[in-house]
Structure formats: C-alpha cells, structure tokens
Amino acid sequence: MAYSSGSKAQLGMAASGTVATERYEFLSENLTLAETIFNSQGIAGNRSQYSERTRQNIRTVSGSILLHPNSVELDVLLPRILGAAEVADVFSLAETLPTFTVVVDRVEKRFYYENCKVNRAIFRAQQGGPLELQLDIEGIDETVNATVFPTLSISTVGPYMFSDAVLNVVGTPYSFRDFEVVVDNQLIGDRHLNSLTRTALPEGGRLAQW
C-alpha cells in the first residue's frame, strides 16, 4: 500500500494570485482555517438541540511558518514584515503591509491562503546555530484543490549563522551568546463586516522588542 511522506511537502509564496512563484525550504508550518458553527441553544421544550438550527459562522486563517532564511529569501520576506520595498539593501518601515499568497503542498492536496499579512516576525539565534525566523501569519480564507504544485527551485544560498551577527551599541561592539528580535505588526483580525471571512486585516500599532 502506498503512503505519503511528510518530507514531500512543499511551501511556496507569491505576491498575489493562486500560483506560487517562490519556493522555500521550511522546518514546520501550521497554517489553519478555523471555522465556527453557531447554535442558538435556545429553550425548545426538551433537552435536545436541533442540528437544523445551526449556521455556518466566521472563518479565520492563522498560523506560523518556521524557517532558516538566507540573504535571497530575506530580500523577499523583509518587505512583507516591515512594509517598504528594498532600496539598496535598506529595508524601511511603512504604514501599511503588502499582502501575499501562501501555498502549502501537503502531498495529497494543495492549500491556498490568499491576502495574507505578517502579524509577527521573530528572529532568533544562539551560538553555534543558524538564524531562525518564525512568521506568524493572518489570512482571509483557505482554498483546497489538487492542482499540481509548480516546478520551482529553492535558493541554494546557505542560511545566516549566529557567527554572522554583529552587535553595536552606540558604536561600541559587544559579544553575546544569543538574541531574539520580535517585530509585532499588531494586525486587527476581527473585521468580519457582513461577511463570513475577514473583509480586511488592517495594521494596528507596531512594536519591536529584543
């Protein structure tokens, strides 16, 4: 009997649309569509509840992607985290964040998450290890189908390592053993305005922690 191996899973992204144009090596992902069902649970003369009196309710897409990024991948991901396009290796902040599509090939089927934004990005590393990036993503909806994942190459540039890091405070260099930097875009995720799915994912405040 044939079986599917998790090692055959693939992760892609795109600036828009439903076809991945970027492919990433990743450690894990848990993007999920959460859907609620409304039941009035009213008094009806007996202890039973009526399944006929339930309604489909709001749908939300949330989850995280964990990866060891390299310079090529961060050129694409940092503008999605910070908002502004790269200018000569400088990544500035912007008031709004770009949306993008995440495509996850879970072997049996492909899952498409459109109009996603980065809610939080966590950069961490410790001596002797690689840079780890956790992307906490919020999206609008999920589409599932059996379309073949496109043939795309993964960047073969090596990931950033802890030994690449440099820490300067007011011009003075310091040695350190580990670090964690969090960029929190504080997305507002409760905009289900006359809709089962989110109608928007507006940016809230912005918080940087380390």
Coordinates of C-alpha atoms in Angstrom, one line a residue:
M1 CA 0.0 0.0 0.0
A2 CA 1.4 3.4 -1.0
Y3 CA 1.7 6.2 1.6
S4 CA 2.6 9.9 1.5
S5 CA 5.7 11.1 3.3
G6 CA 5.8 14.5 5.0
S7 CA 9.2 15.1 3.5
K8 CA 7.5 15.6 0.2
A9 CA 5.6 18.7 1.4
Q10 CA 6.3 22.0 -0.3
L11 CA 5.9 25.6 0.7
G12 CA 5.5 28.5 -1.8
M13 CA 4.6 32.1 -1.8
A14 CA 3.6 34.7 -4.3
A15 CA 2.9 38.5 -4.3
S16 CA -0.6 37.7 -5.5
G17 CA -2.8 35.1 -7.2
T18 CA -3.1 31.4 -6.5
V19 CA 0.1 30.2 -8.2
A20 CA 3.3 30.0 -6.2
T21 CA 6.3 31.9 -7.7
E22 CA 8.7 31.4 -4.7
R23 CA 9.6 28.2 -3.0
Y24 CA 11.1 27.9 0.4
E25 CA 12.8 25.2 2.5
F26 CA 11.0 25.2 5.8
L27 CA 11.1 23.5 9.2
S28 CA 7.4 23.5 10.0
E29 CA 4.1 25.2 9.3
N30 CA 0.7 25.1 10.9
L31 CA -1.5 27.5 8.8
T32 CA -5.1 26.5 9.5
L33 CA -8.6 27.6 8.6
A34 CA -10.7 27.9 11.8
E35 CA -14.4 27.8 11.2
T36 CA -17.1 28.3 13.8
I37 CA -20.7 27.0 13.9
F38 CA -23.4 29.0 15.5
N39 CA -26.1 27.2 17.6
S40 CA -28.7 29.3 19.3
Q41 CA -29.0 26.7 22.1
G42 CA -32.5 28.1 23.0
I43 CA -35.2 26.5 25.0
A44 CA -37.4 24.2 22.9
G45 CA -39.4 22.1 25.3
N46 CA -36.8 19.3 25.7
R47 CA -33.1 18.8 26.5
S48 CA -32.1 18.1 22.9
Q49 CA -30.5 20.6 20.5
Y50 CA -31.6 20.9 16.9
S51 CA -28.9 20.5 14.3
E52 CA -31.1 22.2 11.8
R53 CA -30.9 25.4 13.8
T54 CA -27.1 25.7 13.3
R55 CA -25.5 28.1 10.9
Q56 CA -22.0 28.4 9.4
N57 CA -20.2 31.3 11.1
I58 CA -17.0 33.2 10.8
R59 CA -13.8 31.8 9.2
T60 CA -10.3 32.8 10.1
V61 CA -6.9 31.8 8.8
S62 CA -3.9 31.9 11.2
G63 CA -0.7 30.0 11.7
S64 CA 3.1 30.1 11.7
I65 CA 5.9 29.2 9.4
L66 CA 9.4 28.4 10.7
L67 CA 12.5 28.5 8.5
H68 CA 16.2 29.2 8.4
P69 CA 16.3 32.1 5.9
N70 CA 19.2 33.2 3.7
S71 CA 20.0 36.6 2.2
V72 CA 18.0 35.8 -1.0
E73 CA 14.9 34.9 0.9
L74 CA 15.1 37.8 3.3
D75 CA 15.2 40.2 0.4
V76 CA 11.7 39.0 -0.3
L77 CA 10.4 38.4 3.2
L78 CA 11.6 41.6 5.0
P79 CA 9.4 43.9 2.9
R80 CA 6.4 41.8 3.9
I81 CA 7.5 42.1 7.6
L82 CA 8.4 45.8 7.6
G83 CA 6.2 47.2 4.8
A84 CA 8.5 49.0 2.4
A85 CA 10.3 47.7 -0.7
E86 CA 14.1 47.1 -0.5
V87 CA 16.3 50.0 -1.6
A88 CA 20.0 49.1 -1.9
D89 CA 19.9 46.6 0.9
V90 CA 17.9 49.0 3.2
F91 CA 14.5 47.9 4.4
S92 CA 12.4 50.8 5.8
L93 CA 9.2 50.8 7.7
A94 CA 5.9 51.6 6.1
E95 CA 2.5 52.3 7.5
T96 CA 0.8 49.5 5.5
L97 CA 2.0 46.0 4.8
P98 CA 1.8 44.2 1.5
T99 CA -0.5 41.2 1.1
F100 CA 0.8 37.9 -0.3
T101 CA -0.3 34.3 -1.0
V102 CA 1.0 31.2 0.8
V103 CA 0.7 27.9 -1.0
V104 CA 1.2 24.7 1.0
D105 CA 1.5 21.4 -0.8
R106 CA 0.6 18.8 1.9
V107 CA 1.2 16.0 -0.6
E108 CA -2.4 14.9 -1.1
K109 CA -3.8 18.3 -1.7
R110 CA -2.7 21.9 -2.1
F111 CA -3.9 24.6 0.3
Y112 CA -4.0 28.2 -0.8
Y113 CA -4.1 31.1 1.6
E114 CA -4.6 34.5 -0.1
N115 CA -4.4 38.1 1.1
C116 CA -2.1 37.1 3.9
K117 CA -0.1 39.5 6.1
V118 CA 2.7 39.0 8.6
N119 CA 1.3 39.7 12.1
R120 CA 4.6 39.0 13.9
A121 CA 8.1 38.1 12.9
I122 CA 10.5 36.6 15.4
F123 CA 14.2 36.4 14.6
R124 CA 16.3 34.3 17.0
A125 CA 19.7 32.6 17.1
Q126 CA 22.2 31.2 19.5
Q127 CA 25.9 30.4 19.4
G128 CA 26.7 27.6 17.1
G129 CA 23.3 27.7 15.3
P130 CA 21.6 29.2 12.3
L131 CA 19.2 32.2 12.2
E132 CA 15.7 31.1 12.8
L133 CA 12.7 33.1 11.5
Q134 CA 9.1 32.5 12.8
L135 CA 6.5 34.2 10.7
D136 CA 3.1 34.4 12.4
I137 CA 0.6 34.9 9.6
E138 CA -3.0 36.0 9.4
G139 CA -5.1 35.5 6.2
I140 CA -8.5 35.9 4.7
D141 CA -9.6 32.4 3.6
E142 CA -8.4 28.9 2.5
T143 CA -8.9 27.2 -0.8
V144 CA -8.2 23.5 -1.2
N145 CA -7.6 21.7 -4.5
A146 CA -5.5 19.0 -6.2
T147 CA -3.7 21.3 -8.7
V148 CA 0.0 20.3 -9.1
F149 CA 2.5 22.4 -7.2
P150 CA 4.5 24.4 -9.8
T151 CA 8.1 23.4 -10.5
L152 CA 10.2 25.9 -8.6
S153 CA 13.8 25.9 -7.3
I154 CA 14.8 26.5 -3.7
S155 CA 17.5 29.1 -3.2
T156 CA 20.8 27.2 -2.6
V157 CA 22.5 30.1 -0.8
G158 CA 23.4 29.0 2.7
P159 CA 21.4 30.3 5.7
Y160 CA 22.6 33.0 8.0
M161 CA 24.5 31.7 11.0
F162 CA 24.9 33.1 14.5
S163 CA 28.6 33.7 13.7
D164 CA 27.5 36.3 11.0
A165 CA 25.9 38.5 13.7
V166 CA 27.4 41.8 14.8
L167 CA 26.1 43.8 17.8
N168 CA 27.0 47.5 18.1
V169 CA 25.6 49.8 20.8
V170 CA 26.3 53.5 20.3
G171 CA 29.3 52.5 18.2
T172 CA 30.7 50.0 20.6
P173 CA 30.8 46.3 19.6
Y174 CA 29.7 43.7 22.1
S175 CA 30.0 39.9 22.2
F176 CA 26.9 37.9 23.0
R177 CA 25.6 34.3 23.2
D178 CA 22.1 34.6 21.7
F179 CA 19.4 37.0 20.7
E180 CA 15.8 37.3 19.9
V181 CA 14.1 40.2 18.0
V182 CA 10.3 40.5 17.6
V183 CA 8.5 42.7 15.1
D184 CA 4.9 42.9 16.1
N185 CA 2.6 44.5 13.5
Q186 CA -0.5 44.1 15.7
L187 CA -2.9 43.3 12.9
I188 CA -6.6 43.8 13.7
G189 CA -8.2 40.5 13.0
D190 CA -11.8 41.0 13.9
R191 CA -13.1 42.6 10.7
H192 CA -15.9 40.2 9.7
L193 CA -18.1 43.0 8.3
N194 CA -21.2 41.5 6.8
S195 CA -19.0 38.5 5.8
L196 CA -18.1 35.0 7.0
T197 CA -14.5 35.8 6.1
R198 CA -12.4 38.8 7.2
T199 CA -13.1 41.8 5.0
A200 CA -9.7 43.4 5.9
L201 CA -6.6 42.9 8.0
P202 CA -5.7 46.5 8.9
E203 CA -2.4 47.3 10.7
G204 CA -2.7 48.3 14.3
G205 CA 0.3 49.6 16.2
R206 CA 3.9 48.4 15.7
L207 CA 6.1 47.1 18.4
A208 CA 9.8 46.0 18.2
Q209 CA 11.3 44.0 21.1
W210 CA 14.6 42.5 21.7

